[in-house]
Short mmCIF file of C-alpha atoms in Angstrom, two decimals:
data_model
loop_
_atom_site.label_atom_id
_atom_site.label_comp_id
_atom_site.label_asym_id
_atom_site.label_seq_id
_atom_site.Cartn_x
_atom_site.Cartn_y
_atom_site.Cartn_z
CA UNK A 1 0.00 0.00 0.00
CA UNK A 2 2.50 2.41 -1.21
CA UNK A 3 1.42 5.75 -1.91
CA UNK A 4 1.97 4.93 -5.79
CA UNK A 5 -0.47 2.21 -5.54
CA UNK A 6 -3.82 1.92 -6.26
CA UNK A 7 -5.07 0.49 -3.09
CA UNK A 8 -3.01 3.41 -0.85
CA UNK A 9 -6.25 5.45 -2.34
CA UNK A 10 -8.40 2.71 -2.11
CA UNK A 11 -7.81 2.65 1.56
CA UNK A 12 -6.38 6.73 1.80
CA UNK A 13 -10.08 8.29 0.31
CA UNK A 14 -12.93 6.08 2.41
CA UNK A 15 -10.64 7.00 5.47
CA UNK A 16 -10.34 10.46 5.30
CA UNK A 17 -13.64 10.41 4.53
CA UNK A 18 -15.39 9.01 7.63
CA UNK A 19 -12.59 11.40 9.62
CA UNK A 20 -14.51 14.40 8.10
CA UNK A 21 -18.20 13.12 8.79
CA UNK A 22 -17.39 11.78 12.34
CA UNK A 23 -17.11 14.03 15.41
CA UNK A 24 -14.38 15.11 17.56
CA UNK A 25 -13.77 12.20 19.93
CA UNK A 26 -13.88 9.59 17.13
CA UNK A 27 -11.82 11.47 14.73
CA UNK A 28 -7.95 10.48 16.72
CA UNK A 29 -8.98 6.89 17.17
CA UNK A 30 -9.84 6.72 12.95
CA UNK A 31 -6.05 7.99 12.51
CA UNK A 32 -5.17 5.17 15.36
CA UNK A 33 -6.95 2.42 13.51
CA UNK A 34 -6.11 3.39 10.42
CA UNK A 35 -2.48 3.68 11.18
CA UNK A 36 -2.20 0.62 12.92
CA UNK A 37 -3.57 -1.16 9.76
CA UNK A 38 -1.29 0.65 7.32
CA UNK A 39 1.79 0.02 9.35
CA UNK A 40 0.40 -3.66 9.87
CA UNK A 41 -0.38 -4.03 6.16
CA UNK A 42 2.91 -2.18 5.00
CA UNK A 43 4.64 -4.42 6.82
CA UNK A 44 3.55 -7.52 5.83
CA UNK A 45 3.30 -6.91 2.56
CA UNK A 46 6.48 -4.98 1.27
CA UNK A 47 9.29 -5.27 4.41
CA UNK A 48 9.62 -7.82 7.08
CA UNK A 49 7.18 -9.65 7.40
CA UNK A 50 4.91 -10.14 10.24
CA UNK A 51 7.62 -9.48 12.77
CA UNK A 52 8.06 -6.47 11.21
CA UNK A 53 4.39 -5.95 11.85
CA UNK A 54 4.89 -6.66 15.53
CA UNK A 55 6.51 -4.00 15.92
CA UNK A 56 3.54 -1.90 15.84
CA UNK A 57 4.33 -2.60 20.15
CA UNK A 58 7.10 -0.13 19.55
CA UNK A 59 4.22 2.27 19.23
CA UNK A 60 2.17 0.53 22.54
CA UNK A 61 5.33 1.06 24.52
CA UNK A 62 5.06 5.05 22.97
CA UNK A 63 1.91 5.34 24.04
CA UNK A 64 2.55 3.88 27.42
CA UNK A 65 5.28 5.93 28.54
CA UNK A 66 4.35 9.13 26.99
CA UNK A 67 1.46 9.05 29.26
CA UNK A 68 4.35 9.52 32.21
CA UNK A 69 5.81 12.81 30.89
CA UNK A 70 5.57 15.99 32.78
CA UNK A 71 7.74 18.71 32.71
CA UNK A 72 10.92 18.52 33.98
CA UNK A 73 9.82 14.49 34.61
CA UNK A 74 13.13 11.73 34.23
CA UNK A 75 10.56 9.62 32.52
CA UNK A 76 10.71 12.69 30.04
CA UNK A 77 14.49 11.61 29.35
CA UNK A 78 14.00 7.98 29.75
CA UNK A 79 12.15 7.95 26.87
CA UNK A 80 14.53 9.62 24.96
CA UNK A 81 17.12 6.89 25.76
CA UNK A 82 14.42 4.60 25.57
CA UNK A 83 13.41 5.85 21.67
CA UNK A 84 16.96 6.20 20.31
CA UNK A 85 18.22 2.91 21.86
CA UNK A 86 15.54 1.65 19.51
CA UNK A 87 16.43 3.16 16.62
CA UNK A 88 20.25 2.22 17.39
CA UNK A 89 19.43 -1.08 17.82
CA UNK A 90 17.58 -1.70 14.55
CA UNK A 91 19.46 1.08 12.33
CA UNK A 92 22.64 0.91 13.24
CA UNK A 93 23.54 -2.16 14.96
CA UNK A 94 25.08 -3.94 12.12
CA UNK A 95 26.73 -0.71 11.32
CA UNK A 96 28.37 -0.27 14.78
CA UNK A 97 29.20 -3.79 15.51
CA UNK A 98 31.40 -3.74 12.14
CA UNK A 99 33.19 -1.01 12.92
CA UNK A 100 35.15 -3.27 15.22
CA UNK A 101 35.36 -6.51 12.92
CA UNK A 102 37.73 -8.87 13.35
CA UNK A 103 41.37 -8.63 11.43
CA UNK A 104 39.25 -11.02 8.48
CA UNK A 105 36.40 -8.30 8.18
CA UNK A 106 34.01 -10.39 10.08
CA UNK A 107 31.46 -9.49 12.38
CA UNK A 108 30.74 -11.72 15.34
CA UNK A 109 28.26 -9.61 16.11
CA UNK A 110 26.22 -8.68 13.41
CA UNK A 111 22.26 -9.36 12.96
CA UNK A 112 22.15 -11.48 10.20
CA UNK A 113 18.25 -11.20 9.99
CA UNK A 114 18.39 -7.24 10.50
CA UNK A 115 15.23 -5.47 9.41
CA UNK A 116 13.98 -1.77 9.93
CA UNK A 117 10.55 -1.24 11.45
CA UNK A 118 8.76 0.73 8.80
CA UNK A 119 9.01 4.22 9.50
CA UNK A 120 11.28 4.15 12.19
CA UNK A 121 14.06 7.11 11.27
CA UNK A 122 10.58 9.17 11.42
CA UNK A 123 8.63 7.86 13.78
CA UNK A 124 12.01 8.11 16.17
CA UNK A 125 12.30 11.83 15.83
CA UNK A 126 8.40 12.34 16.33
CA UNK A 127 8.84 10.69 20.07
CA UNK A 128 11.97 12.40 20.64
CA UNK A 129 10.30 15.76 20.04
CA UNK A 130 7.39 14.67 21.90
CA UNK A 131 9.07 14.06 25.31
CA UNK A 132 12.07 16.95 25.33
CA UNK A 133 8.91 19.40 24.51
CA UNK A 134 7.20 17.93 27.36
CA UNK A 135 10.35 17.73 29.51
CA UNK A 136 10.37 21.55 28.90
CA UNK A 137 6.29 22.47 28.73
CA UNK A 138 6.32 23.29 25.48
CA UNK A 139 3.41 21.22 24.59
CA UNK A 140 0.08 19.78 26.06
CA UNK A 141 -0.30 16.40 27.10
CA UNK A 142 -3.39 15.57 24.79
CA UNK A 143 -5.23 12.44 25.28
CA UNK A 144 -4.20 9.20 24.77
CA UNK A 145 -6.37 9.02 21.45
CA UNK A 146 -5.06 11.78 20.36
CA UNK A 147 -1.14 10.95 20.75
CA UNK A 148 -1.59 7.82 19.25
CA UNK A 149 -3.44 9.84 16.44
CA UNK A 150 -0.25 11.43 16.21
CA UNK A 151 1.94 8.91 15.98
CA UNK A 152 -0.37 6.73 13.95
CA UNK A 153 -1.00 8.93 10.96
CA UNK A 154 -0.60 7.11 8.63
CA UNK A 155 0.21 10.05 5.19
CA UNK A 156 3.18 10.72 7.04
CA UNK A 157 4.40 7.80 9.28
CA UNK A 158 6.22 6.07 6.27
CA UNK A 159 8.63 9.53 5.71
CA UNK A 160 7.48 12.04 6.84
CA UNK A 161 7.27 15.22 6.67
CA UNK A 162 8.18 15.01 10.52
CA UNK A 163 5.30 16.87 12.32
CA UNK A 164 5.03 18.58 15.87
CA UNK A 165 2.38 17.61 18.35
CA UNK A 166 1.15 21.36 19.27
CA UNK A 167 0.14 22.19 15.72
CA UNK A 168 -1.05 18.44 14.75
CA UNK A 169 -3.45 18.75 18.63
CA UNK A 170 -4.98 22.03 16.92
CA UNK A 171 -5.41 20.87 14.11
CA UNK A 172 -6.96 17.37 14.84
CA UNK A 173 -9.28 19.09 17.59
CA UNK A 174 -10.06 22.05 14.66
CA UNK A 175 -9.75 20.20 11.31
CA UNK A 176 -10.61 22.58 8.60
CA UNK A 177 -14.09 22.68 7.36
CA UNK A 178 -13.13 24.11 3.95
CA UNK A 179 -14.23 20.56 2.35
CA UNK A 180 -14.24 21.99 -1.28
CA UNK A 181 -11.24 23.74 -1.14
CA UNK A 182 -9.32 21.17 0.59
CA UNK A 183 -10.45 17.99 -1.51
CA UNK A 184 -9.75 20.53 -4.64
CA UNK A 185 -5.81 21.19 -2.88
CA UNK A 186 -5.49 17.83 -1.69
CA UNK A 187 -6.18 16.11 -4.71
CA UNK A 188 -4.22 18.79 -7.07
CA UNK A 189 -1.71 18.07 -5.26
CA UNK A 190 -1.25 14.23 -4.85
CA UNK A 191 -1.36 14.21 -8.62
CA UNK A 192 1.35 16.64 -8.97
CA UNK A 193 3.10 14.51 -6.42
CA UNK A 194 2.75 10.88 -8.97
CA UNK A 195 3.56 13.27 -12.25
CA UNK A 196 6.79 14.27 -10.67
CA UNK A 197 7.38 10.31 -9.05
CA UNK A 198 6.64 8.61 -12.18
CA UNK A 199 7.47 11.25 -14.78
CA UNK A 200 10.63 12.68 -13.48
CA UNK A 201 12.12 10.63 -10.82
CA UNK A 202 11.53 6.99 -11.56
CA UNK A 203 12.70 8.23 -15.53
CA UNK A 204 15.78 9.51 -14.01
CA UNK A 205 16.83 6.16 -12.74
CA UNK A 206 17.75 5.33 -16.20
CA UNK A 207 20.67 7.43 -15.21
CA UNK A 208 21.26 6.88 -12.16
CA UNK A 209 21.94 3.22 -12.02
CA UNK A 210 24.90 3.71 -13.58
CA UNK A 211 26.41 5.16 -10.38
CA UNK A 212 27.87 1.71 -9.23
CA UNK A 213 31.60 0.97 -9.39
CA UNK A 214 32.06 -1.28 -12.34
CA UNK A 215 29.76 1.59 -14.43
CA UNK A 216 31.90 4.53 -12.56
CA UNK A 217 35.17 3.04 -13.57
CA UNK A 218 34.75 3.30 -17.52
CA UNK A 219 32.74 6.34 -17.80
CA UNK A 220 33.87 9.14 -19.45
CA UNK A 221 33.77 12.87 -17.50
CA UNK A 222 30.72 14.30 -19.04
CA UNK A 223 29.06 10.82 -18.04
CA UNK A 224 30.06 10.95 -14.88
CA UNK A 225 28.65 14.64 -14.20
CA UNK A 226 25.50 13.78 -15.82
CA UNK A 227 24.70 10.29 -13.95
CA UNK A 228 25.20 13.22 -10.61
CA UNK A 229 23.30 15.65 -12.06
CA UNK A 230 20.71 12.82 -13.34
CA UNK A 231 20.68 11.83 -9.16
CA UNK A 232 20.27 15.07 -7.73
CA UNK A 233 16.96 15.63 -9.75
CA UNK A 234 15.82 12.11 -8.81
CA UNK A 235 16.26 12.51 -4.90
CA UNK A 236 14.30 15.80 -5.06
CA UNK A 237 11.72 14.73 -7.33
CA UNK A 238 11.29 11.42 -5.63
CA UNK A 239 11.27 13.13 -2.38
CA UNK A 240 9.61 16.28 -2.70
CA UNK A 241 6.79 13.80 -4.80
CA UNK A 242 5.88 11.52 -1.80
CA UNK A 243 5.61 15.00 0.75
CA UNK A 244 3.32 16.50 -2.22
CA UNK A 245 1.35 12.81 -1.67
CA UNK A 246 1.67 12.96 2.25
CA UNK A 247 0.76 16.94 2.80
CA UNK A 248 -1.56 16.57 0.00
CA UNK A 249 -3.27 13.26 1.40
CA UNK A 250 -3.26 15.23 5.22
CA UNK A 251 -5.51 17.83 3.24
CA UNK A 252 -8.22 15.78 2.26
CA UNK A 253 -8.68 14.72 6.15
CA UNK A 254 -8.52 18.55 6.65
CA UNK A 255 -4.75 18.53 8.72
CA UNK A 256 -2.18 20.63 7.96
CA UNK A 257 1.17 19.05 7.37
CA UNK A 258 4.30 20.83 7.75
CA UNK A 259 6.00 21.61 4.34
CA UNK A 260 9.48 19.78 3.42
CA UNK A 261 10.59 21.69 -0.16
CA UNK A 262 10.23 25.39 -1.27
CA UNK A 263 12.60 25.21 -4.35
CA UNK A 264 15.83 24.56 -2.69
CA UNK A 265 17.91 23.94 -5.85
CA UNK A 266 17.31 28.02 -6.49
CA UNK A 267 18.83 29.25 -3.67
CA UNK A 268 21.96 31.31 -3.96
CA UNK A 269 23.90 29.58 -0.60
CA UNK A 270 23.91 26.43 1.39
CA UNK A 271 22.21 28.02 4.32
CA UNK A 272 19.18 29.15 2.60
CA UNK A 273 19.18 25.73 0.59
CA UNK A 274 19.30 23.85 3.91
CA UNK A 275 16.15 25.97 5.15
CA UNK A 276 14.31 24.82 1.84
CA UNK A 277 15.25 21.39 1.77
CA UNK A 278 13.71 18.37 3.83
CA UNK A 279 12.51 21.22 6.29
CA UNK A 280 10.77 19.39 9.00
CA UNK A 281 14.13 17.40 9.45
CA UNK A 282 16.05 20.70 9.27
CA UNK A 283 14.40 22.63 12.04
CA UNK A 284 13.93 19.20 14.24
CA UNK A 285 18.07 19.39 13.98
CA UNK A 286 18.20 23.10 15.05
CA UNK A 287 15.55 22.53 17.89
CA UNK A 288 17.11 19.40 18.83
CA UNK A 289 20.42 19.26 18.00
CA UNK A 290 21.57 22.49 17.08
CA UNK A 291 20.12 24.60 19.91
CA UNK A 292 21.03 22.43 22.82
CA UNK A 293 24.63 22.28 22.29
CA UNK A 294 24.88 26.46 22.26
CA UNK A 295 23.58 27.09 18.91
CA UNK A 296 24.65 30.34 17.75
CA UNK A 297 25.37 31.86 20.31
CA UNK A 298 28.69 30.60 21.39
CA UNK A 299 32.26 31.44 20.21
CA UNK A 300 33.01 31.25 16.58
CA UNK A 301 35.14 27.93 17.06
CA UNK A 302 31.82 26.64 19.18
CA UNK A 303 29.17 27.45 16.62
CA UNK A 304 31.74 25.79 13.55
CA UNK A 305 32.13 22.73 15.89
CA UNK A 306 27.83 22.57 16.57
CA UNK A 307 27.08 23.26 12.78
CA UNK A 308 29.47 20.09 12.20
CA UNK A 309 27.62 18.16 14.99
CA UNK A 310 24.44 18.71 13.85
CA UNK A 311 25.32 17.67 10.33
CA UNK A 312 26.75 14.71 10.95
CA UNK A 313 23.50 13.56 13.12
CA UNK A 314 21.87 14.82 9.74
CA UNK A 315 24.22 12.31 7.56
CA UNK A 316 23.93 9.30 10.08
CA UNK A 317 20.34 9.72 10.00
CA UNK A 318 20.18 9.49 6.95
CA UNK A 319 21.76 5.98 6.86
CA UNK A 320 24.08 3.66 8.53
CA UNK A 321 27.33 3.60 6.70
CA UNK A 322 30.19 6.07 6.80
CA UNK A 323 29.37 7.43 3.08
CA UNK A 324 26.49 9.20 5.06
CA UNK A 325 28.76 10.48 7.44
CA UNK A 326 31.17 11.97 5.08
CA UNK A 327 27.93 13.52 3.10
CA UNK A 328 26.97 15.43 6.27
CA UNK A 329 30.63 16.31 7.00
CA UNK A 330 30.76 17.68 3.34
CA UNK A 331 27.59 19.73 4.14
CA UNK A 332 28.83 20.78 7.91
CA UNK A 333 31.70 21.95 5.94
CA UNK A 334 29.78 24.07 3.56
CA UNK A 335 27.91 25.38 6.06
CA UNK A 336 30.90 26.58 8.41
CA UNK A 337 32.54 27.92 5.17
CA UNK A 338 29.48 30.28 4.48
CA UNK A 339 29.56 31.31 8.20
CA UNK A 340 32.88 32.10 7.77
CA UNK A 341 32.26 34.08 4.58
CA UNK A 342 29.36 36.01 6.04
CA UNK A 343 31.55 37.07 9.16
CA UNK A 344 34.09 37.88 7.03
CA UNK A 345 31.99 39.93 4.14
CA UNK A 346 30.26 41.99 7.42
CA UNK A 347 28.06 44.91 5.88
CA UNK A 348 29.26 44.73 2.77
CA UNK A 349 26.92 41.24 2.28
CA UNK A 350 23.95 44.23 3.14
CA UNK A 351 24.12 45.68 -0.42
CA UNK A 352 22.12 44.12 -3.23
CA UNK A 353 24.57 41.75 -5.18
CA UNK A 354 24.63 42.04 -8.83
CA UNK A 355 22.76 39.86 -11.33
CA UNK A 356 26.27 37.89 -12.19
CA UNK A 357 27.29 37.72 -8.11
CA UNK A 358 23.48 35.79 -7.76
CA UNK A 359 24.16 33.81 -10.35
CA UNK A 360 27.55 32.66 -9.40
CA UNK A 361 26.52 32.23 -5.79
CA UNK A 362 24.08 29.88 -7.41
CA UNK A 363 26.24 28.20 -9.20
CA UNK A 364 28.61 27.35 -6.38
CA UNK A 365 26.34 26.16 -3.78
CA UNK A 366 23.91 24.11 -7.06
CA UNK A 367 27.28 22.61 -7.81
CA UNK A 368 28.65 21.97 -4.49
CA UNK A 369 25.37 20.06 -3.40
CA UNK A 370 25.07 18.27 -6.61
CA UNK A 371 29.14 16.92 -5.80
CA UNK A 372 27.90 16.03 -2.36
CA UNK A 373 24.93 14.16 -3.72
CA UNK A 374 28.35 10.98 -4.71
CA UNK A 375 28.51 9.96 -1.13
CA UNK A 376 25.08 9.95 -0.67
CA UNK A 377 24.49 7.84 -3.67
CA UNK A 378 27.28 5.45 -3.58
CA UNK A 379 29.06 3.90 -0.46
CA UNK A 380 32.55 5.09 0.46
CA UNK A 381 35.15 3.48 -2.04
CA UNK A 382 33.00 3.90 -5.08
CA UNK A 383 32.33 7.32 -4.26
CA UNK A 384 36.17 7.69 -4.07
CA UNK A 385 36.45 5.85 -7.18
CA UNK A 386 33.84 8.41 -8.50
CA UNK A 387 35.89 11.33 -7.68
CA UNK A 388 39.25 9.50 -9.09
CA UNK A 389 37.74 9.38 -12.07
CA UNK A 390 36.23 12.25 -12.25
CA UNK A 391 39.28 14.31 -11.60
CA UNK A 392 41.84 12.23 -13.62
CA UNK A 393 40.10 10.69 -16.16
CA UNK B 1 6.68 41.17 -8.74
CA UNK B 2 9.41 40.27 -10.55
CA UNK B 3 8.75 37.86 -13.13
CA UNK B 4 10.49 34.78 -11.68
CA UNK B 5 8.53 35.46 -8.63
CA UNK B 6 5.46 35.31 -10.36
CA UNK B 7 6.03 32.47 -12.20
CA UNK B 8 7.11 30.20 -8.61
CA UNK B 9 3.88 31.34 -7.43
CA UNK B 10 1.87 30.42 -10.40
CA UNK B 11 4.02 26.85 -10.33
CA UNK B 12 3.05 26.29 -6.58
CA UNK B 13 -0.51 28.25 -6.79
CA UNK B 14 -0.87 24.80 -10.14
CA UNK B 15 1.15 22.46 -7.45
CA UNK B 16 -1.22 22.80 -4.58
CA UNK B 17 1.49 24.24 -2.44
CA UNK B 18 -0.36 27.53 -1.86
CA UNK B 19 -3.74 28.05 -1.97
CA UNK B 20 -3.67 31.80 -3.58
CA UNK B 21 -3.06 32.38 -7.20
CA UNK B 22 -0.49 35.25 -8.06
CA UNK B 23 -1.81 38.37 -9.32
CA UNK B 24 -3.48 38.62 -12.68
CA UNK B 25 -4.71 34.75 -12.50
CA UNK B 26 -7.80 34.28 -11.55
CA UNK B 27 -9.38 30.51 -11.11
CA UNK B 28 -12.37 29.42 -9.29
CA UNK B 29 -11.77 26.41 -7.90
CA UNK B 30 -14.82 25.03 -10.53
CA UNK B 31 -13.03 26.53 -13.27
CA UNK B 32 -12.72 23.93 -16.19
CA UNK B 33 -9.13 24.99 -16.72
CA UNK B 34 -8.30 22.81 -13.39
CA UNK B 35 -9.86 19.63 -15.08
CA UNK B 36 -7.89 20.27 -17.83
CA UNK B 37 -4.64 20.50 -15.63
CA UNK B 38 -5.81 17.07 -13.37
CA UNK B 39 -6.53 15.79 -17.27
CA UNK B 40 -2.88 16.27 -18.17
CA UNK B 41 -1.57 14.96 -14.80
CA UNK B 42 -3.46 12.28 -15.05
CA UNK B 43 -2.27 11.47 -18.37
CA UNK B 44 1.34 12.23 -17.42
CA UNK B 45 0.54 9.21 -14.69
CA UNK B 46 -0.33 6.65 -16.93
CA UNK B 47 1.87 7.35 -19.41
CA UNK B 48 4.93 6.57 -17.12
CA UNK B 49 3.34 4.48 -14.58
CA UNK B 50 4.44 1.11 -13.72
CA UNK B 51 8.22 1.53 -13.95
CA UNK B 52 8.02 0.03 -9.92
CA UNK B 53 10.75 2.12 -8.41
CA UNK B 54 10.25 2.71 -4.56
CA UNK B 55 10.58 5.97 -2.77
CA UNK B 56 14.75 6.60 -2.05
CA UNK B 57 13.13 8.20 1.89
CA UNK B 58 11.37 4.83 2.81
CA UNK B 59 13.71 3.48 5.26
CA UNK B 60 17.21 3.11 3.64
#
């Protein structure tokens, strides 16, 4: 039940229907059961199996526990722990564990039968936020129905766009009423969503395959730029397609879901693309990540060292291998480099720049990102292989 | 409004993104022009349907 298959509206449409008709204390426990029978169905039918299906009691034990939080509560921080020992122990144990392999490159201790929960890089972040808000009374309790609604919805459990409770409470408590103009939205723009999946990204993988090593080490330069090029568009387009189907899907039940693109491949630097791109993960890193270690407002050398931090949460988030973690140290880079430029430029950076400055500016960070976009897209030594190539022919 | 401008508005105002149309467009939300736009999306959808390929952001 994908969101490019026929029965995700089969099952998407008749749900967000009854939501609409029904009133206000039914409406959360729809999104539970509904959830609970996409994640179960998902499951089952596309990733592990039914045991990945039992691990819809990762999502009991949520519920459970959540109910403990108060502010300034341990329980608040215990299920923190709790949550990302979770995710460490299905995402990255393999990962870990092989970092200290034996002198033969095996690992005694990897999970030979390792499978991810579905969702759970999402879902994760969602009870993080959840509990260090509460920790710090940033947000209301709500009911147990409508936490579970929360965490159970299903347009965005699969990826997102990673949603907050205090504007998801409002909203489920006050759905818009607006039926014609939210069915008209909603549906305009789940069909945007497939054009760009099926007619941009999934045509792009033509390209893109190529980026494996025995492909990488016989291609010529211009090859090897556009296969890049080729993957950059596909990760947006794929990407910024399913949040089109999940915020788009969220409309027809009348929620608002937070936006995760506003045409990051125009900006002119890598801090304004990194406030357009993926933007519910962006500002869960500042609130999260970025904020708590000093933010800002620290000594140059501090703020360099957080921005690197937070990054390289951002690139092992985004998968288990160290190709991730050099992508977010290549972005962490970028980023310290502009904050270093800014500081440097001062008041000069106040004056309009000139139509060639903007379009240089855009052409460094477009290219920059697009270069980064090798270790996301191959592992390590192939992306080394990549450069090689690239560079030397 | 510059031009550029305008046109990113009109592209998200078509998207669904944003629910106000940039000045000098004017669409009811009835308007046939917006079956003729879900006609052509639709098309675009079967036309390259079917190649399979799952989302790169479910779980990696």
């Amino acid at each position: 039940m994908i969101f490019t298959t026929f029965s995700y509206f089969l099952f998407l449409i008749p749900t967000a229907l009854l939501f609409r008709l029904s009133g206000p204390r039914l409406r959360p426990w729809i999104c539970v059961a509904s959830g609970v029978a996409f994640f179960v169905y998902f499951s089952v039918t596309e990733l592990a199996g039914w045991i990945g299906a039992a691990c819809v009691a990762i999502f009991v034990w949520e519920s459970l526990i959540s109910r403990l939080y108060t502010p300034g509560s341990r329980w608040c921080v215990f299920g923190v722990a709790a949550s990302v020992s979770i995710l460490v122990a299905f995402k990255y144990w393999n990962f870990l564990t092989g970092l200290v392999t034996t002198p033969a490159g095996i690992n005694r201790w990897a999970w030979r039968g390792a499978f991810l929960p579905l969702g759970i890089s999402f879902f994760t972040f969602e009870f993080v936020h959840y509990a260090i808000d509460r920790y710090k009374g940033r947000v209301d309790r709500g009911t147990l129905g409508e936490y579970l609604a929360f965490i159970f919805f299903f347009p965005t459990l699969v990826a997102g766009p990673i949603k907050r409770f205090q504007y998801f409470l409002a909203n489920i408590r006050e759905p818009s009423r607006d039926w014609p103009r939210d069915w008209h939205r909603g549906v305009t723009r789940i069909l945007v969503g497939l054009a760009k999946k099926f007619a941009v990204a999934d045509l792009l993988t033509s390209l893109t395959v190529h980026l494996n090593a025995a492909d990488v080490a016989q291609a010529t330069r211009p090859a090897l730029l556009l296969w890049l090029l080729a993957y950059g568009g596909q990760i947006y387009f794929d990407f910024s397609a399913y949040s089109d189907i999940a915020i788009g899907s969220g409309r027809l039940f009348g929620l608002s879901i937070p936006e995760n693109f506003d045409w990051p491949y125009a900006r002119t630097n890598i801090t304004e693309f990194w406030r357009r791109w993926h933007r519910s993960l962006t500002t869960w890193l500042m609130d999260y990540v970025f904020i708590p270690l000093g933010g800002s407002r620290a000594r140059p050398a501090r703020v360099y060292a957080n921005v690197m931090a937070t990054m390289l949460v951002s690139g092992l988030w985004h998968g288990a291998g160290l190709n991730f973690l050099v992508w977010g140290a290549w972005h962490g880079s970028l980023l310290v480099i502009h904050r270093m430029w800014r500081e440097w430029q001062g008041a000069r950076l106040a004056q309009a720049p000139t139509a060639v400055g903007r379009l240089s500016s855009w052409a460094v960070t477009f290219a920059t990102v697009t270069l980064g976009w090798a270790f996301f897209a191959m592992d390590l030594s192939t992306a080394a292989l990549y450069f090689r190539q690239l560079i030397f022919g | 409004m510059t031009s550029l401008r305008w046109f990113k508005q009109l592209a998200d105002y078509l998207g669904g993104s944003v629910d106000t149309a940039p000045p000098g467009v004017s669409l009811q939300l009835t308007s046939s022009a917006w079956a003729i736009w879900w006609g052509a999306l639709a098309l675009l959808i079967v036309l390259f349907c079917g190649q399979a390929s799952k989302f790169i952001y479910i779980d990696f």
